[in-house]
XYZ file of N, CA and C in Angstrom:
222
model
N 251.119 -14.390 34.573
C 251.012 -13.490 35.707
C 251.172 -14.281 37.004
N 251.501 -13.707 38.401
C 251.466 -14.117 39.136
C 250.848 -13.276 40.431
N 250.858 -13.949 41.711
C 250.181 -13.239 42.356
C 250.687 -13.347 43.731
N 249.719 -12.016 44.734
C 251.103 -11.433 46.323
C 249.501 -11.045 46.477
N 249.593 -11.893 47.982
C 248.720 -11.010 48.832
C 249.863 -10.371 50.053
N 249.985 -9.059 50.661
C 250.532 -8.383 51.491
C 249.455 -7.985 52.542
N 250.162 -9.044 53.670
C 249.137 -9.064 54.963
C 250.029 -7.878 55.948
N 248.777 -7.181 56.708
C 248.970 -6.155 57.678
C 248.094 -5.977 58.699
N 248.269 -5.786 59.549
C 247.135 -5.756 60.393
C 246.184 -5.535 60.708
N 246.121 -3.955 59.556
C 245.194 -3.145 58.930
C 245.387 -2.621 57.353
N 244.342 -2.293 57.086
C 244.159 -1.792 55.645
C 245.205 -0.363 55.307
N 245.974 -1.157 54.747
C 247.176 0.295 53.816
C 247.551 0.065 52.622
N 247.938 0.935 52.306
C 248.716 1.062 50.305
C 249.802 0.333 50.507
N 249.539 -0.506 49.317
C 250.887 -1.333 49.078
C 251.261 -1.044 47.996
N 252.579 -0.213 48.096
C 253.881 -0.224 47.116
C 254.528 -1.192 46.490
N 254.788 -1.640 45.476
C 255.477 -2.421 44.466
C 256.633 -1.484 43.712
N 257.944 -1.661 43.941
C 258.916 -1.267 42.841
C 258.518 0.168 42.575
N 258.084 1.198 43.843
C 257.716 2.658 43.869
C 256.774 2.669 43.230
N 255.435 1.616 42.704
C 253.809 2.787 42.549
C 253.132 1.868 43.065
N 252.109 2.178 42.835
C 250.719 2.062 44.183
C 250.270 0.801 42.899
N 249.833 0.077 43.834
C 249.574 -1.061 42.901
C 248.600 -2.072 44.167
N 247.758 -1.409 44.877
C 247.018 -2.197 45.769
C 246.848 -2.179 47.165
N 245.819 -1.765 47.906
C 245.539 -2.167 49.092
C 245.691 -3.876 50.187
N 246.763 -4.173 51.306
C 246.954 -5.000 51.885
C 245.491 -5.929 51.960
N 245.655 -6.892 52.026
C 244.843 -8.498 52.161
C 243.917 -8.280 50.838
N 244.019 -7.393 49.840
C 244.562 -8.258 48.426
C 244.941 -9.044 47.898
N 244.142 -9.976 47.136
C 245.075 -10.649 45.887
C 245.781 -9.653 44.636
N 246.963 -9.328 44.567
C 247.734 -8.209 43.828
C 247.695 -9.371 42.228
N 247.986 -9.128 40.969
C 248.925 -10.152 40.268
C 249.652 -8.955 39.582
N 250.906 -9.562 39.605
C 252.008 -8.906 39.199
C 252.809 -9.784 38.657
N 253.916 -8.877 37.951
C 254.824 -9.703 36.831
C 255.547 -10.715 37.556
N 256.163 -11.812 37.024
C 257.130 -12.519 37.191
C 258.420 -11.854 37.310
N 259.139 -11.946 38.822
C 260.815 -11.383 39.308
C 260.416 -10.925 40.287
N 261.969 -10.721 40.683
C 262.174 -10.087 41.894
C 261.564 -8.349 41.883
N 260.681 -8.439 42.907
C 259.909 -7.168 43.654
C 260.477 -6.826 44.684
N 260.254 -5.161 44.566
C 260.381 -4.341 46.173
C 259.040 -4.280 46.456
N 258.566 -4.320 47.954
C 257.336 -4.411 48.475
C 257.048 -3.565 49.451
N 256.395 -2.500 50.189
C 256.210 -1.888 51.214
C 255.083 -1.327 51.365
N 254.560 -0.168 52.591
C 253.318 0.211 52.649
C 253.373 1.692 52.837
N 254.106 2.149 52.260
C 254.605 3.889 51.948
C 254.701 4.678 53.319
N 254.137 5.438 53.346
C 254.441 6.670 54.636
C 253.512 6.532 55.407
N 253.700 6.622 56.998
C 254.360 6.692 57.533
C 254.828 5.486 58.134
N 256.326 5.399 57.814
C 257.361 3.669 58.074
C 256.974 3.610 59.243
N 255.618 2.899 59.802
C 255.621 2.258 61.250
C 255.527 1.331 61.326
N 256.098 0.314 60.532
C 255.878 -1.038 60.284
C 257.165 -1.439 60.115
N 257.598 -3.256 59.886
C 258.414 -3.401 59.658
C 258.496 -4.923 59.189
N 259.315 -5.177 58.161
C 260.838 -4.397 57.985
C 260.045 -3.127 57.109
N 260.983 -2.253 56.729
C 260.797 -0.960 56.241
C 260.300 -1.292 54.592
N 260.588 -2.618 53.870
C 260.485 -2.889 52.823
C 261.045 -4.392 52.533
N 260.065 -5.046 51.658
C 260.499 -6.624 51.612
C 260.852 -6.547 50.008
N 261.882 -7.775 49.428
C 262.300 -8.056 48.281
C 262.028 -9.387 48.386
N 261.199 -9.884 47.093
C 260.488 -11.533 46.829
C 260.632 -11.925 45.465
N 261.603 -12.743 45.789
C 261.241 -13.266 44.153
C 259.640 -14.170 43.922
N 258.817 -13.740 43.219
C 257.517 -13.648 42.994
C 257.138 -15.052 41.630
N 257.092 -16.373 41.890
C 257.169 -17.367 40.830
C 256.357 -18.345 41.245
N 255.809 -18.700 40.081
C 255.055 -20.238 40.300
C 253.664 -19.893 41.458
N 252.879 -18.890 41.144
C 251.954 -18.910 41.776
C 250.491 -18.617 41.396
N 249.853 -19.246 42.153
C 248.047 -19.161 41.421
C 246.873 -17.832 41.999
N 246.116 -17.828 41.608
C 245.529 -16.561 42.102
C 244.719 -16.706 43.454
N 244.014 -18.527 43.562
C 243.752 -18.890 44.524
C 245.020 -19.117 45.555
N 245.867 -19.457 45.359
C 247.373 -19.517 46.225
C 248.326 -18.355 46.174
N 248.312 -17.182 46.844
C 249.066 -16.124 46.148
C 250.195 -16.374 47.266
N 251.492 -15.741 46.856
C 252.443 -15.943 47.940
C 252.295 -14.421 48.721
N 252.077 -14.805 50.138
C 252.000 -14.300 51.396
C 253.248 -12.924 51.498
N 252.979 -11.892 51.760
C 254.313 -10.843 52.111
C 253.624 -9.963 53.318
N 254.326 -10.216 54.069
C 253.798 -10.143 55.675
C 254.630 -9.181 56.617
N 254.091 -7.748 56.929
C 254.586 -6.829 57.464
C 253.956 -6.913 58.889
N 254.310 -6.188 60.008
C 254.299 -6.033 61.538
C 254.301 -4.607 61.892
N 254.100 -4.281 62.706
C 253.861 -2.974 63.161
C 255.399 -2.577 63.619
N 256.140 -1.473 63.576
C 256.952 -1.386 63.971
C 257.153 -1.212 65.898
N 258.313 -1.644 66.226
C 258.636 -1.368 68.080
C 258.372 0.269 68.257
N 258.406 -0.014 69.186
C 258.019 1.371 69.975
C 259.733 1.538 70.558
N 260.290 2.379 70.303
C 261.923 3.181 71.141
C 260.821 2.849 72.416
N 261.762 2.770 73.300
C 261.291 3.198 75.109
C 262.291 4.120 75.653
């Protein structure tokens, strides 16, 4: 197994490969490969969705997937 913490600024659902598989600043463990990653509705964040290849990691060391709030249009 391996493991994804998905940092946000605040507490939201984190999507894996379309199902719910964990709340942000989690330690997640999930399979070995490439993942889709996001924080479902409503897209105010960004990027809109991350892809990680997910390898070689410990549960104390999880690899980092790091979303931002999305811009504001002016």
């Amino acid at each position: 197994m391996e493991y994804v913490v998905v940092k946000y600024y605040r507490k939201r659902n984190v999507f894996m490969d379309g199902h719910l598989v964990g709340k942000t600043g989690e330690t997640l463990m999930v399979q070995e490969g490439t993942h889709r990653f996001d924080l479902g509705q409503p897209i105010n964040y960004a990027p809109s969705f991350r892809k990680a290849q997910v390898t070689d990691t410990i549960a104390t060391e999880p690899m980092p997937i790091s979303f931002a709030p999305a811009e504001v249009a002016s």
